Structures are given as structure tokens and as C-alpha cells.
mmCIF file of C-alpha atoms in Angstrom:
data_model
loop_
_atom_site.group_PDB
_atom_site.id
_atom_site.type_symbol
_atom_site.label_atom_id
_atom_site.label_comp_id
_atom_site.label_asym_id
_atom_site.label_seq_id
_atom_site.Cartn_x
_atom_site.Cartn_y
_atom_site.Cartn_z
ATOM 1 C CA UNK A 183 28.945 40.691 -21.289
ATOM 2 C CA UNK A 184 26.533 40.216 -24.196
ATOM 3 C CA UNK A 185 24.782 43.485 -23.317
ATOM 4 C CA UNK A 186 28.135 45.275 -23.159
ATOM 5 C CA UNK A 187 28.946 43.935 -26.620
ATOM 6 C CA UNK A 188 25.608 45.222 -27.914
ATOM 7 C CA UNK A 189 26.338 48.655 -26.454
ATOM 8 C CA UNK A 190 29.723 48.715 -28.179
ATOM 9 C CA UNK A 191 28.090 47.725 -31.475
ATOM 10 C CA UNK A 192 25.780 50.733 -31.145
ATOM 11 C CA UNK A 193 28.833 52.943 -30.791
ATOM 12 C CA UNK A 194 30.288 51.433 -33.968
ATOM 13 C CA UNK A 195 26.932 51.924 -35.689
ATOM 14 C CA UNK A 196 27.037 55.652 -34.924
ATOM 15 C CA UNK A 197 30.625 55.915 -36.171
ATOM 16 C CA UNK A 198 29.878 53.999 -39.374
ATOM 17 C CA UNK A 199 26.760 56.060 -40.010
ATOM 18 C CA UNK A 200 28.579 59.392 -39.645
ATOM 19 C CA UNK A 201 31.886 58.505 -41.313
ATOM 20 C CA UNK A 202 30.608 58.805 -44.872
ATOM 21 C CA UNK A 203 34.090 59.260 -46.325
ATOM 22 C CA UNK A 204 34.813 55.613 -45.519
ATOM 23 C CA UNK A 205 31.443 53.871 -45.215
ATOM 24 C CA UNK A 206 29.330 56.077 -47.533
ATOM 25 C CA UNK A 207 26.684 56.196 -44.799
ATOM 26 C CA UNK A 208 23.241 54.930 -45.780
ATOM 27 C CA UNK A 209 24.416 54.225 -49.324
ATOM 28 C CA UNK A 210 26.800 51.549 -48.092
ATOM 29 C CA UNK A 211 29.598 49.830 -49.971
ATOM 30 C CA UNK A 212 28.947 47.705 -53.034
ATOM 31 C CA UNK A 213 30.563 44.257 -53.043
ATOM 32 C CA UNK A 214 31.207 42.905 -56.530
ATOM 33 C CA UNK A 215 31.631 39.109 -56.659
ATOM 34 C CA UNK A 216 34.618 37.900 -58.630
ATOM 35 C CA UNK A 217 36.095 34.490 -59.317
ATOM 36 C CA UNK A 218 38.391 32.182 -57.384
ATOM 37 C CA UNK A 219 40.540 29.494 -58.945
ATOM 38 C CA UNK A 220 41.297 26.269 -57.091
ATOM 39 C CA UNK A 221 44.540 25.046 -58.722
ATOM 40 C CA UNK A 222 44.049 21.803 -60.563
ATOM 41 C CA UNK A 223 40.378 21.543 -59.661
ATOM 42 C CA UNK A 224 37.924 24.253 -60.668
ATOM 43 C CA UNK A 225 37.365 27.969 -61.064
ATOM 44 C CA UNK A 226 34.500 29.281 -58.961
ATOM 45 C CA UNK A 227 32.456 32.142 -60.361
ATOM 46 C CA UNK A 228 31.173 33.713 -57.164
ATOM 47 C CA UNK A 229 28.438 35.543 -59.030
ATOM 48 C CA UNK A 230 26.730 32.193 -59.579
ATOM 49 C CA UNK A 231 24.653 31.063 -56.571
ATOM 50 C CA UNK A 232 25.780 27.434 -56.762
ATOM 51 C CA UNK A 233 29.476 28.298 -56.844
ATOM 52 C CA UNK A 234 29.089 30.810 -54.041
ATOM 53 C CA UNK A 235 27.216 28.268 -51.926
ATOM 54 C CA UNK A 236 30.012 25.722 -52.369
ATOM 55 C CA UNK A 237 32.595 28.258 -51.228
ATOM 56 C CA UNK A 238 30.497 29.432 -48.298
ATOM 57 C CA UNK A 239 29.642 25.901 -47.157
ATOM 58 C CA UNK A 240 33.311 24.899 -47.322
ATOM 59 C CA UNK A 241 34.401 27.870 -45.212
ATOM 60 C CA UNK A 242 31.626 27.277 -42.656
ATOM 61 C CA UNK A 243 32.518 23.593 -42.304
ATOM 62 C CA UNK A 244 36.213 24.421 -41.912
ATOM 63 C CA UNK A 245 35.418 26.996 -39.223
ATOM 64 C CA UNK A 246 33.119 24.521 -37.486
ATOM 65 C CA UNK A 247 35.815 21.850 -37.522
ATOM 66 C CA UNK A 248 38.452 24.296 -36.244
ATOM 67 C CA UNK A 249 36.168 25.429 -33.411
ATOM 68 C CA UNK A 250 35.402 21.817 -32.470
ATOM 69 C CA UNK A 251 39.093 20.948 -32.444
ATOM 70 C CA UNK A 252 39.775 23.972 -30.264
ATOM 71 C CA UNK A 253 37.367 22.695 -27.618
ATOM 72 C CA UNK A 254 39.470 19.495 -27.429
ATOM 73 C CA UNK A 255 42.690 21.349 -26.636
ATOM 74 C CA UNK A 256 43.931 22.302 -23.142
ATOM 75 C CA UNK A 257 43.219 25.955 -23.934
ATOM 76 C CA UNK A 258 39.696 25.040 -25.051
ATOM 77 C CA UNK A 259 39.177 23.184 -21.786
ATOM 78 C CA UNK A 260 40.327 26.275 -19.905
ATOM 79 C CA UNK A 261 37.799 28.390 -21.816
ATOM 80 C CA UNK A 262 35.018 25.975 -20.827
ATOM 81 C CA UNK A 263 36.135 26.196 -17.202
ATOM 82 C CA UNK A 264 36.010 29.984 -17.396
ATOM 83 C CA UNK A 265 32.492 29.799 -18.759
ATOM 84 C CA UNK A 266 31.297 27.524 -15.979
ATOM 85 C CA UNK A 267 33.069 29.225 -13.052
ATOM 86 C CA UNK A 268 35.839 31.708 -13.713
ATOM 87 C CA UNK A 269 36.610 32.221 -10.012
ATOM 88 C CA UNK A 270 37.190 28.514 -9.430
ATOM 89 C CA UNK A 271 39.285 28.277 -12.601
ATOM 90 C CA UNK A 272 41.430 31.176 -11.406
ATOM 91 C CA UNK A 273 41.805 29.445 -8.028
ATOM 92 C CA UNK A 274 43.112 26.365 -9.861
ATOM 93 C CA UNK A 275 45.845 28.476 -11.428
ATOM 94 C CA UNK A 276 44.359 29.475 -14.794
ATOM 95 C CA UNK A 277 44.995 32.973 -16.121
ATOM 96 C CA UNK A 278 41.437 34.271 -16.242
ATOM 97 C CA UNK A 279 42.131 37.493 -18.129
ATOM 98 C CA UNK A 280 44.453 35.898 -20.689
ATOM 99 C CA UNK A 281 42.100 32.992 -21.359
ATOM 100 C CA UNK A 282 39.105 35.275 -21.802
ATOM 101 C CA UNK A 283 41.113 37.543 -24.101
ATOM 102 C CA UNK A 284 42.111 34.619 -26.326
ATOM 103 C CA UNK A 285 38.535 33.315 -26.399
ATOM 104 C CA UNK A 286 37.181 36.747 -27.300
ATOM 105 C CA UNK A 287 39.806 37.171 -30.034
ATOM 106 C CA UNK A 288 38.968 33.803 -31.589
ATOM 107 C CA UNK A 289 35.239 34.542 -31.370
ATOM 108 C CA UNK A 290 35.639 37.905 -33.093
ATOM 109 C CA UNK A 291 37.755 36.249 -35.796
ATOM 110 C CA UNK A 292 34.954 33.806 -36.568
ATOM 111 C CA UNK A 293 32.465 36.684 -36.467
ATOM 112 C CA UNK A 294 34.617 38.580 -38.975
ATOM 113 C CA UNK A 295 34.614 35.575 -41.314
ATOM 114 C CA UNK A 296 30.827 35.359 -40.984
ATOM 115 C CA UNK A 297 30.537 39.081 -41.706
ATOM 116 C CA UNK A 298 32.672 38.751 -44.829
ATOM 117 C CA UNK A 299 30.502 35.896 -46.100
ATOM 118 C CA UNK A 300 27.350 37.869 -45.315
ATOM 119 C CA UNK A 301 28.669 40.911 -47.182
ATOM 120 C CA UNK A 302 29.533 38.775 -50.198
ATOM 121 C CA UNK A 303 26.064 37.221 -50.090
ATOM 122 C CA UNK A 304 24.234 40.544 -49.755
ATOM 123 C CA UNK A 305 26.646 42.294 -52.163
ATOM 124 C CA UNK A 306 26.214 45.369 -49.997
ATOM 125 C CA UNK A 307 27.696 46.529 -46.697
ATOM 126 C CA UNK A 308 25.797 49.251 -44.847
ATOM 127 C CA UNK A 309 25.803 50.582 -41.263
ATOM 128 C CA UNK A 310 22.465 48.817 -40.780
ATOM 129 C CA UNK A 311 24.303 45.558 -40.038
ATOM 130 C CA UNK A 312 25.583 47.190 -36.825
ATOM 131 C CA UNK A 313 22.086 48.110 -35.691
ATOM 132 C CA UNK A 314 20.843 46.940 -32.295
ATOM 133 C CA UNK A 315 18.210 44.709 -33.910
ATOM 134 C CA UNK A 316 20.843 42.619 -35.707
ATOM 135 C CA UNK A 317 22.936 42.190 -32.566
ATOM 136 C CA UNK A 318 19.862 41.252 -30.558
ATOM 137 C CA UNK A 319 18.964 38.580 -33.112
ATOM 138 C CA UNK A 320 22.392 36.984 -32.749
ATOM 139 C CA UNK A 321 22.103 36.921 -28.949
ATOM 140 C CA UNK A 322 18.591 35.460 -29.213
ATOM 141 C CA UNK A 323 19.802 32.705 -31.565
ATOM 142 C CA UNK A 324 22.531 31.704 -29.123
ATOM 143 C CA UNK A 325 20.202 31.709 -26.106
ATOM 144 C CA UNK A 326 17.496 29.850 -28.031
ATOM 145 C CA UNK A 327 19.768 26.999 -29.050
ATOM 146 C CA UNK A 328 21.812 26.894 -25.864
ATOM 147 C CA UNK A 329 25.009 28.765 -25.100
ATOM 148 C CA UNK A 330 26.434 25.845 -23.141
ATOM 149 C CA UNK A 331 26.426 23.405 -26.071
ATOM 150 C CA UNK A 332 28.738 23.452 -29.066
ATOM 151 C CA UNK A 333 25.952 23.157 -31.647
ATOM 152 C CA UNK A 334 23.473 25.209 -29.626
ATOM 153 C CA UNK A 335 23.865 28.496 -31.561
ATOM 154 C CA UNK A 336 23.589 26.637 -34.884
ATOM 155 C CA UNK A 337 20.334 25.010 -33.789
ATOM 156 C CA UNK A 338 19.072 28.319 -32.433
ATOM 157 C CA UNK A 339 19.848 30.131 -35.687
ATOM 158 C CA UNK A 340 18.037 27.492 -37.764
ATOM 159 C CA UNK A 341 14.950 27.472 -35.520
ATOM 160 C CA UNK A 342 14.898 31.269 -35.301
ATOM 161 C CA UNK A 343 15.001 31.782 -39.075
ATOM 162 C CA UNK A 344 12.257 29.208 -39.712
ATOM 163 C CA UNK A 345 10.143 30.541 -36.837
ATOM 164 C CA UNK A 346 10.605 34.156 -37.934
ATOM 165 C CA UNK A 347 9.700 33.377 -41.543
ATOM 166 C CA UNK A 348 6.549 31.530 -40.492
ATOM 167 C CA UNK A 349 5.441 34.149 -37.965
ATOM 168 C CA UNK A 350 6.034 37.094 -40.308
ATOM 169 C CA UNK A 351 3.648 35.473 -42.793
ATOM 170 C CA UNK A 352 1.072 34.719 -40.091
ATOM 171 C CA UNK A 353 0.864 37.960 -38.107
ATOM 172 C CA UNK A 354 2.109 41.528 -38.205
ATOM 173 C CA UNK A 355 3.010 41.360 -34.508
ATOM 174 C CA UNK A 356 5.600 38.620 -34.927
ATOM 175 C CA UNK A 357 8.172 40.623 -32.941
ATOM 176 C CA UNK A 358 5.964 40.272 -29.866
ATOM 177 C CA UNK A 359 5.877 36.482 -30.112
ATOM 178 C CA UNK A 360 9.623 36.266 -30.657
ATOM 179 C CA UNK A 361 10.156 38.440 -27.588
ATOM 180 C CA UNK A 362 7.758 36.267 -25.596
ATOM 181 C CA UNK A 363 9.653 33.158 -26.677
ATOM 182 C CA UNK A 364 12.908 34.789 -25.573
ATOM 183 C CA UNK A 365 11.511 35.598 -22.119
ATOM 184 C CA UNK A 366 10.178 32.046 -21.710
ATOM 185 C CA UNK A 367 13.557 30.602 -22.661
ATOM 186 C CA UNK A 368 15.273 32.789 -20.063
ATOM 187 C CA UNK A 369 12.787 31.812 -17.337
ATOM 188 C CA UNK A 370 12.248 28.103 -17.970
ATOM 189 C CA UNK A 371 15.016 26.863 -20.266
ATOM 190 C CA UNK A 372 18.326 28.371 -19.211
ATOM 191 C CA UNK A 373 20.253 25.883 -21.360
ATOM 192 C CA UNK A 374 18.214 26.481 -24.531
ATOM 193 C CA UNK A 375 16.571 23.937 -26.803
ATOM 194 C CA UNK A 376 19.454 21.508 -26.468
ATOM 195 C CA UNK A 377 19.171 21.716 -22.689
ATOM 196 C CA UNK A 378 15.462 20.868 -22.861
ATOM 197 C CA UNK A 379 16.215 17.470 -24.374
ATOM 198 C CA UNK A 380 19.447 16.794 -22.505
ATOM 199 C CA UNK A 381 19.743 13.752 -20.296
ATOM 200 C CA UNK A 382 18.470 15.639 -17.247
ATOM 201 C CA UNK A 383 16.538 18.304 -19.150
ATOM 202 C CA UNK A 384 12.914 19.334 -18.446
ATOM 203 C CA UNK A 385 11.560 17.732 -21.621
ATOM 204 C CA UNK A 386 13.244 14.412 -20.843
ATOM 205 C CA UNK A 387 11.899 14.463 -17.282
ATOM 206 C CA UNK A 388 8.383 15.228 -18.531
ATOM 207 C CA UNK A 389 8.510 12.399 -21.071
ATOM 208 C CA UNK A 390 9.816 9.972 -18.465
ATOM 209 C CA UNK A 391 6.979 10.917 -16.079
ATOM 210 C CA UNK A 392 4.393 10.362 -18.788
ATOM 211 C CA UNK A 393 5.990 7.057 -19.660
ATOM 212 C CA UNK A 394 5.888 6.004 -16.028
ATOM 213 C CA UNK A 395 2.236 7.059 -15.806
ATOM 214 C CA UNK A 396 1.330 4.957 -18.843
ATOM 215 C CA UNK A 397 3.090 1.934 -17.365
ATOM 216 C CA UNK A 398 1.205 2.344 -14.070
ATOM 217 C CA UNK A 399 -2.177 2.525 -15.813
ATOM 218 C CA UNK A 400 -1.416 -0.580 -17.847
#
């Protein structure tokens, strides 16, 4: 499904690149930050980094809270069941197509909010944001952190950005090492970084074995 989404993004990239009357092609669209008044509290000048950060952090936290609340609803539980085993969920009476459609709609809504914040931060929207490299980075962040955990993609994004920044300063071939890390995660850590340190994760098992070995030697 992720690969199908990437293929569709490439189609949109080609459309955005050619449709200069709307997107202006390589030149992109300029985003001019304005101001936003919070009645009775403050007026945020979005051109100032501090004010923009406050707005962005507030929106991110609200989206995070809304997503967390959604996972606690019956529909959220159905989405989790579909992720684990859609055939069994359908056998139990859940509408597989309808549930997946709702989940995809909510996910694209959050992605649209993230895109709007990114455009306001960059102050420029160009077809480059639809490039395959950008979509691949997002998939890598999710896999790195763990797609089965609520905070997995957030952890993956943080680790990826720090790791990328450090590698790009260390070597010119940093793409190779990121790709190698991705392959290793797929082969040996299906549940991502969060899965490594889960209760029954590989890292926990390794630490428990070492602890048992130390106790035996003492």
C-alpha cells in the first residue's frame, strides 16, 4: 500500500510540474506569512519564528491528541484490527472497505495539515515536495520508529533527522548508510525502534540474557 501511495505521488508530481498555470512549475508558489489574532489573548505575527513555532506546536499537539483519542474509540479499535488482520476483522463482521476508507481519509487530512504547516515554514510550495525522495523519507521514518506503535513515526522522524544531519556532515555517501539502516530494520526489526525495546523485543531479550550471564558468573 505504501508503494502504491508513492507511485500515485509520482503521478501528482508530473501533473504539478507540467501544470504551470496553477503551480508555476519549478518556480513554485510563494507563501507570505500574515498574522492571526486570538481574541482576548494575543496577536501572532507568523513572520516571527517564535510566534510561528507557538502556532505550529499548538496545531501539532492538537492533532496528536485527536489521533490518540481516535485510537480509543470503537472505530479506532476497528482500524487497529484491520491493520493486524483485515480478513479476521471482516470475518467478525467489520466493514473492511469502509473502515479502511475512513482511516485513509483521516490520515490524508492529517497529512494535509502537515503539508500546510510545512509550506508556511518554507514560505514556498514547489512540485519538489511531491518527489519520490520526499515520499520515501516519510515511509522510512514510519518504518524506523515502528508502524505498529502510536508514537513510532514521531520517534522515527526525530531519529532520522538527527541521523541524517550527522551523517551528511560526516560522509558524502550518507544515502548509502541510510539505505543500509532501512534494509536492516526490515530484516531484523519489523516493529521498528519501539519494537526493539518492547517487552518481548530483541533488545530486551539481549539485555536479559546478558543480565542472566552476569548473575551466573557472580
